[in-house]
Amino acid sequence: MATPGIFRNVNIIKELNAASSNQMFELYQPGWLNSLDIVANAKYSGFITCLRLTIDISSINELEPVASDILADDETITANGKATFQGNQKKCLSFYMKTNDTPLIKVVDIYLFNQRPYYYVDVLKYFTSSSTLDIAPDTQICVQVRDVGNGLLQNNDRVFLLGTVIEESPIYDQSVLNVE
């Protein structure tokens, strides 16, 4: 028989804008069960099932991609992708993780462009090849806007992070679940 647990759904909601500057923000850390829950002093583990960005940046020039013919070879497509990346202004959003035993470690830099009107990026794929990212009770995910030559977020620039987490805390004493 599977061990029962306590589950809850949590949303990750964070907006970064000009006021965010280059501050480091905690994006997600599994929560604690409160004192009114079935088990006291227990902490959840998290299973992030969705994490995406909505990017609306207008403080830099609009992206001008180098076009590739649909029949172009892989080398040409790669070269055109590099030229697009290097030839356009961009901002940077860095994601970090840490635990009680490890310092803050950078996981990925996601570069942000001015694509009108706005666009989405699935962030989960930068953390895992699975459909969920499993987060231990002592793990934190943090995010920071970094200057890569075109300044930080300015004026009406906006990056919205939206995610969904299923949190679970196991119950080890079967008797607390028995209803009489």
PDB file of C-alpha atoms in Angstrom:
ATOM      1  CA  MET A   1       0.000   0.000   0.000  1.00  0.00           C
ATOM      2  CA  ALA A   2       1.292   3.447  -0.861  1.00  0.00           C
ATOM      3  CA  THR A   3       2.137   5.754   1.999  1.00  0.00           C
ATOM      4  CA  PRO A   4      -0.506   8.487   2.205  1.00  0.00           C
ATOM      5  CA  GLY A   5       0.526  12.091   2.317  1.00  0.00           C
ATOM      6  CA  ILE A   6      -0.746  15.610   2.603  1.00  0.00           C
ATOM      7  CA  PHE A   7      -0.964  17.436  -0.717  1.00  0.00           C
ATOM      8  CA  ARG A   8      -1.591  21.020  -1.744  1.00  0.00           C
ATOM      9  CA  ASN A   9      -1.319  23.054  -4.934  1.00  0.00           C
ATOM     10  CA  VAL A  10       0.787  26.214  -4.978  1.00  0.00           C
ATOM     11  CA  ASN A  11       1.223  28.849  -7.661  1.00  0.00           C
ATOM     12  CA  ILE A  12       4.480  30.614  -8.416  1.00  0.00           C
ATOM     13  CA  ILE A  13       3.636  34.198  -9.377  1.00  0.00           C
ATOM     14  CA  LYS A  14       6.321  36.848  -9.721  1.00  0.00           C
ATOM     15  CA  GLU A  15       6.581  40.013 -11.799  1.00  0.00           C
ATOM     16  CA  LEU A  16       9.961  41.554 -12.522  1.00  0.00           C
ATOM     17  CA  ASN A  17      10.086  45.132 -13.789  1.00  0.00           C
ATOM     18  CA  ALA A  18      12.223  48.285 -13.595  1.00  0.00           C
ATOM     19  CA  ALA A  19      11.788  48.406  -9.807  1.00  0.00           C
ATOM     20  CA  SER A  20      13.334  44.931  -9.502  1.00  0.00           C
ATOM     21  CA  SER A  21      16.792  46.294 -10.374  1.00  0.00           C
ATOM     22  CA  ASN A  22      19.316  43.465 -10.063  1.00  0.00           C
ATOM     23  CA  GLN A  23      17.974  42.104  -6.762  1.00  0.00           C
ATOM     24  CA  MET A  24      18.002  38.363  -6.140  1.00  0.00           C
ATOM     25  CA  PHE A  25      14.466  37.070  -5.536  1.00  0.00           C
ATOM     26  CA  GLU A  26      13.391  33.752  -4.068  1.00  0.00           C
ATOM     27  CA  LEU A  27      11.066  32.304  -6.667  1.00  0.00           C
ATOM     28  CA  TYR A  28      10.101  29.093  -4.891  1.00  0.00           C
ATOM     29  CA  GLN A  29      10.854  27.067  -1.783  1.00  0.00           C
ATOM     30  CA  PRO A  30       8.575  24.302  -0.492  1.00  0.00           C
ATOM     31  CA  GLY A  31       6.362  25.470   2.356  1.00  0.00           C
ATOM     32  CA  TRP A  32       5.824  24.321   5.917  1.00  0.00           C
ATOM     33  CA  LEU A  33       2.693  22.644   7.155  1.00  0.00           C
ATOM     34  CA  ASN A  34       1.006  24.998   9.575  1.00  0.00           C
ATOM     35  CA  SER A  35       0.335  24.197  13.227  1.00  0.00           C
ATOM     36  CA  LEU A  36      -3.290  23.320  12.473  1.00  0.00           C
ATOM     37  CA  ASP A  37      -2.351  20.618   9.952  1.00  0.00           C
ATOM     38  CA  ILE A  38      -2.427  16.927  10.808  1.00  0.00           C
ATOM     39  CA  VAL A  39       1.324  16.734  11.450  1.00  0.00           C
ATOM     40  CA  ALA A  40       3.307  19.578  13.037  1.00  0.00           C
ATOM     41  CA  ASN A  41       6.848  20.591  12.007  1.00  0.00           C
ATOM     42  CA  ALA A  42       6.719  18.843   8.651  1.00  0.00           C
ATOM     43  CA  LYS A  43       7.844  20.465   5.431  1.00  0.00           C
ATOM     44  CA  TYR A  44       6.576  19.795   1.946  1.00  0.00           C
ATOM     45  CA  SER A  45       8.519  18.584  -1.070  1.00  0.00           C
ATOM     46  CA  GLY A  46       7.577  20.289  -4.328  1.00  0.00           C
ATOM     47  CA  PHE A  47       6.883  18.984  -7.809  1.00  0.00           C
ATOM     48  CA  ILE A  48       6.958  21.884 -10.269  1.00  0.00           C
ATOM     49  CA  THR A  49       4.707  20.917 -13.164  1.00  0.00           C
ATOM     50  CA  CYS A  50       4.789  24.206 -15.082  1.00  0.00           C
ATOM     51  CA  LEU A  51       7.066  27.249 -15.081  1.00  0.00           C
ATOM     52  CA  ARG A  52       6.975  29.840 -17.830  1.00  0.00           C
ATOM     53  CA  LEU A  53       7.867  33.430 -18.584  1.00  0.00           C
ATOM     54  CA  THR A  54       5.781  36.056 -20.327  1.00  0.00           C
ATOM     55  CA  ILE A  55       8.285  38.567 -21.690  1.00  0.00           C
ATOM     56  CA  ASP A  56       7.268  42.112 -22.655  1.00  0.00           C
ATOM     57  CA  ILE A  57      10.363  44.249 -23.208  1.00  0.00           C
ATOM     58  CA  SER A  58      10.309  47.508 -25.170  1.00  0.00           C
ATOM     59  CA  SER A  59      13.379  49.360 -23.817  1.00  0.00           C
ATOM     60  CA  ILE A  60      15.687  47.807 -26.425  1.00  0.00           C
ATOM     61  CA  ASN A  61      15.463  47.576 -30.203  1.00  0.00           C
ATOM     62  CA  GLU A  62      13.050  45.039 -31.633  1.00  0.00           C
ATOM     63  CA  LEU A  63      14.557  41.649 -32.516  1.00  0.00           C
ATOM     64  CA  GLU A  64      15.741  41.360 -36.121  1.00  0.00           C
ATOM     65  CA  PRO A  65      16.293  37.675 -36.857  1.00  0.00           C
ATOM     66  CA  VAL A  66      18.636  36.491 -39.603  1.00  0.00           C
ATOM     67  CA  ALA A  67      16.354  34.465 -41.847  1.00  0.00           C
ATOM     68  CA  SER A  68      17.156  30.881 -42.767  1.00  0.00           C
ATOM     69  CA  ASP A  69      15.789  29.096 -45.806  1.00  0.00           C
ATOM     70  CA  ILE A  70      13.621  26.157 -44.794  1.00  0.00           C
ATOM     71  CA  LEU A  71      15.912  23.882 -46.828  1.00  0.00           C
ATOM     72  CA  ALA A  72      19.148  25.296 -45.400  1.00  0.00           C
ATOM     73  CA  ASP A  73      21.687  22.879 -43.970  1.00  0.00           C
ATOM     74  CA  ASP A  74      22.301  22.627 -40.222  1.00  0.00           C
ATOM     75  CA  GLU A  75      25.498  24.705 -40.360  1.00  0.00           C
ATOM     76  CA  THR A  76      23.698  27.625 -42.035  1.00  0.00           C
ATOM     77  CA  ILE A  77      20.797  27.488 -39.596  1.00  0.00           C
ATOM     78  CA  THR A  78      23.222  27.406 -36.634  1.00  0.00           C
ATOM     79  CA  ALA A  79      25.272  30.296 -38.065  1.00  0.00           C
ATOM     80  CA  ASN A  80      22.116  32.360 -38.626  1.00  0.00           C
ATOM     81  CA  GLY A  81      20.944  31.633 -35.076  1.00  0.00           C
ATOM     82  CA  LYS A  82      24.289  32.809 -33.676  1.00  0.00           C
ATOM     83  CA  ALA A  83      24.175  35.934 -35.857  1.00  0.00           C
ATOM     84  CA  THR A  84      20.657  36.689 -34.601  1.00  0.00           C
ATOM     85  CA  PHE A  85      21.772  36.269 -30.979  1.00  0.00           C
ATOM     86  CA  GLN A  86      24.952  38.333 -31.348  1.00  0.00           C
ATOM     87  CA  GLY A  87      23.411  41.046 -33.527  1.00  0.00           C
ATOM     88  CA  ASN A  88      20.499  41.990 -31.278  1.00  0.00           C
ATOM     89  CA  GLN A  89      20.163  43.800 -27.978  1.00  0.00           C
ATOM     90  CA  LYS A  90      19.109  41.625 -25.071  1.00  0.00           C
ATOM     91  CA  LYS A  91      18.548  41.462 -21.332  1.00  0.00           C
ATOM     92  CA  CYS A  92      19.310  38.469 -19.112  1.00  0.00           C
ATOM     93  CA  LEU A  93      17.353  36.566 -16.494  1.00  0.00           C
ATOM     94  CA  SER A  94      19.454  34.174 -14.386  1.00  0.00           C
ATOM     95  CA  PHE A  95      18.025  31.263 -12.415  1.00  0.00           C
ATOM     96  CA  TYR A  96      19.822  29.792  -9.393  1.00  0.00           C
ATOM     97  CA  MET A  97      19.300  26.937  -6.946  1.00  0.00           C
ATOM     98  CA  LYS A  98      20.637  26.218  -3.477  1.00  0.00           C
ATOM     99  CA  THR A  99      20.068  23.856  -0.581  1.00  0.00           C
ATOM    100  CA  ASN A 100      21.022  23.944   3.081  1.00  0.00           C
ATOM    101  CA  ASP A 101      24.295  22.211   2.123  1.00  0.00           C
ATOM    102  CA  THR A 102      25.177  24.021  -1.116  1.00  0.00           C
ATOM    103  CA  PRO A 103      25.739  27.657  -1.999  1.00  0.00           C
ATOM    104  CA  LEU A 104      23.758  29.480  -4.669  1.00  0.00           C
ATOM    105  CA  ILE A 105      24.544  27.795  -8.015  1.00  0.00           C
ATOM    106  CA  LYS A 106      23.566  29.261 -11.388  1.00  0.00           C
ATOM    107  CA  VAL A 107      21.387  26.869 -13.379  1.00  0.00           C
ATOM    108  CA  VAL A 108      20.758  28.885 -16.534  1.00  0.00           C
ATOM    109  CA  ASP A 109      20.810  32.318 -18.153  1.00  0.00           C
ATOM    110  CA  ILE A 110      17.750  33.055 -20.285  1.00  0.00           C
ATOM    111  CA  TYR A 111      18.242  35.937 -22.686  1.00  0.00           C
ATOM    112  CA  LEU A 112      15.319  38.280 -23.205  1.00  0.00           C
ATOM    113  CA  PHE A 113      14.627  40.099 -26.477  1.00  0.00           C
ATOM    114  CA  ASN A 114      12.128  42.692 -27.674  1.00  0.00           C
ATOM    115  CA  GLN A 115       9.630  40.623 -29.653  1.00  0.00           C
ATOM    116  CA  ARG A 116       6.380  42.495 -30.151  1.00  0.00           C
ATOM    117  CA  PRO A 117       3.866  42.330 -28.709  1.00  0.00           C
ATOM    118  CA  TYR A 118       5.296  39.800 -26.174  1.00  0.00           C
ATOM    119  CA  TYR A 119       6.289  36.142 -26.086  1.00  0.00           C
ATOM    120  CA  TYR A 120       6.507  33.097 -23.809  1.00  0.00           C
ATOM    121  CA  VAL A 121       9.400  30.872 -22.720  1.00  0.00           C
ATOM    122  CA  ASP A 122       8.962  27.473 -21.071  1.00  0.00           C
ATOM    123  CA  VAL A 123      11.523  27.583 -18.241  1.00  0.00           C
ATOM    124  CA  LEU A 124      11.018  24.046 -16.913  1.00  0.00           C
ATOM    125  CA  LYS A 125      13.002  22.515 -19.798  1.00  0.00           C
ATOM    126  CA  TYR A 126      16.113  24.397 -18.610  1.00  0.00           C
ATOM    127  CA  PHE A 127      15.959  22.580 -15.256  1.00  0.00           C
ATOM    128  CA  THR A 128      14.992  19.039 -16.268  1.00  0.00           C
ATOM    129  CA  SER A 129      14.208  16.756 -19.186  1.00  0.00           C
ATOM    130  CA  SER A 130      11.307  15.293 -17.181  1.00  0.00           C
ATOM    131  CA  SER A 131       7.760  16.583 -17.086  1.00  0.00           C
ATOM    132  CA  THR A 132       8.196  17.772 -13.474  1.00  0.00           C
ATOM    133  CA  LEU A 133      11.034  19.241 -11.446  1.00  0.00           C
ATOM    134  CA  ASP A 134      11.267  17.576  -8.036  1.00  0.00           C
ATOM    135  CA  ILE A 135      12.279  20.004  -5.272  1.00  0.00           C
ATOM    136  CA  ALA A 136      13.534  18.781  -1.891  1.00  0.00           C
ATOM    137  CA  PRO A 137      12.240  20.488   1.267  1.00  0.00           C
ATOM    138  CA  ASP A 138      15.486  22.465   1.745  1.00  0.00           C
ATOM    139  CA  THR A 139      15.860  23.665  -1.862  1.00  0.00           C
ATOM    140  CA  GLN A 140      15.329  27.220  -3.087  1.00  0.00           C
ATOM    141  CA  ILE A 141      14.996  28.501  -6.642  1.00  0.00           C
ATOM    142  CA  CYS A 142      16.033  32.123  -7.079  1.00  0.00           C
ATOM    143  CA  VAL A 143      15.949  34.546  -9.996  1.00  0.00           C
ATOM    144  CA  GLN A 144      17.832  37.734 -10.858  1.00  0.00           C
ATOM    145  CA  VAL A 145      17.871  40.202 -13.754  1.00  0.00           C
ATOM    146  CA  ARG A 146      21.445  40.817 -14.901  1.00  0.00           C
ATOM    147  CA  ASP A 147      22.954  43.512 -17.116  1.00  0.00           C
ATOM    148  CA  VAL A 148      24.589  42.002 -20.215  1.00  0.00           C
ATOM    149  CA  GLY A 149      25.379  45.312 -21.891  1.00  0.00           C
ATOM    150  CA  ASN A 150      21.910  46.769 -22.441  1.00  0.00           C
ATOM    151  CA  GLY A 151      20.950  47.676 -18.887  1.00  0.00           C
ATOM    152  CA  LEU A 152      18.431  46.133 -16.545  1.00  0.00           C
ATOM    153  CA  LEU A 153      14.658  46.174 -17.015  1.00  0.00           C
ATOM    154  CA  GLN A 154      13.521  49.751 -17.654  1.00  0.00           C
ATOM    155  CA  ASN A 155      10.387  51.838 -18.150  1.00  0.00           C
ATOM    156  CA  ASN A 156       7.501  49.503 -19.047  1.00  0.00           C
ATOM    157  CA  ASP A 157       9.615  46.335 -19.355  1.00  0.00           C
ATOM    158  CA  ARG A 158       7.906  43.415 -17.658  1.00  0.00           C
ATOM    159  CA  VAL A 159       8.760  39.764 -17.140  1.00  0.00           C
ATOM    160  CA  PHE A 160       6.013  37.691 -15.559  1.00  0.00           C
ATOM    161  CA  LEU A 161       6.834  34.272 -14.080  1.00  0.00           C
ATOM    162  CA  LEU A 162       3.975  31.839 -13.628  1.00  0.00           C
ATOM    163  CA  GLY A 163       4.253  28.300 -12.352  1.00  0.00           C
ATOM    164  CA  THR A 164       2.333  25.488 -10.737  1.00  0.00           C
ATOM    165  CA  VAL A 165       3.612  23.242  -7.953  1.00  0.00           C
ATOM    166  CA  ILE A 166       2.123  20.186  -6.287  1.00  0.00           C
ATOM    167  CA  GLU A 167       3.496  19.934  -2.768  1.00  0.00           C
ATOM    168  CA  GLU A 168       3.500  16.728  -0.732  1.00  0.00           C
ATOM    169  CA  SER A 169       4.348  15.990   2.876  1.00  0.00           C
ATOM    170  CA  PRO A 170       4.350  12.348   3.924  1.00  0.00           C
ATOM    171  CA  ILE A 171       2.512  11.034   6.950  1.00  0.00           C
ATOM    172  CA  TYR A 172       4.406   8.369   8.831  1.00  0.00           C
ATOM    173  CA  ASP A 173       1.829   7.587  11.520  1.00  0.00           C
ATOM    174  CA  GLN A 174      -1.072   5.779   9.859  1.00  0.00           C
ATOM    175  CA  SER A 175      -3.303   6.283  12.925  1.00  0.00           C
ATOM    176  CA  VAL A 176      -3.610  10.041  12.356  1.00  0.00           C
ATOM    177  CA  LEU A 177      -5.605   9.330   9.200  1.00  0.00           C
ATOM    178  CA  ASN A 178      -8.094   6.930  10.792  1.00  0.00           C
ATOM    179  CA  VAL A 179     -11.557   8.415  11.164  1.00  0.00           C
ATOM    180  CA  GLU A 180     -13.858   6.911  13.785  1.00  0.00           C
TER     181      GLU A 180
END
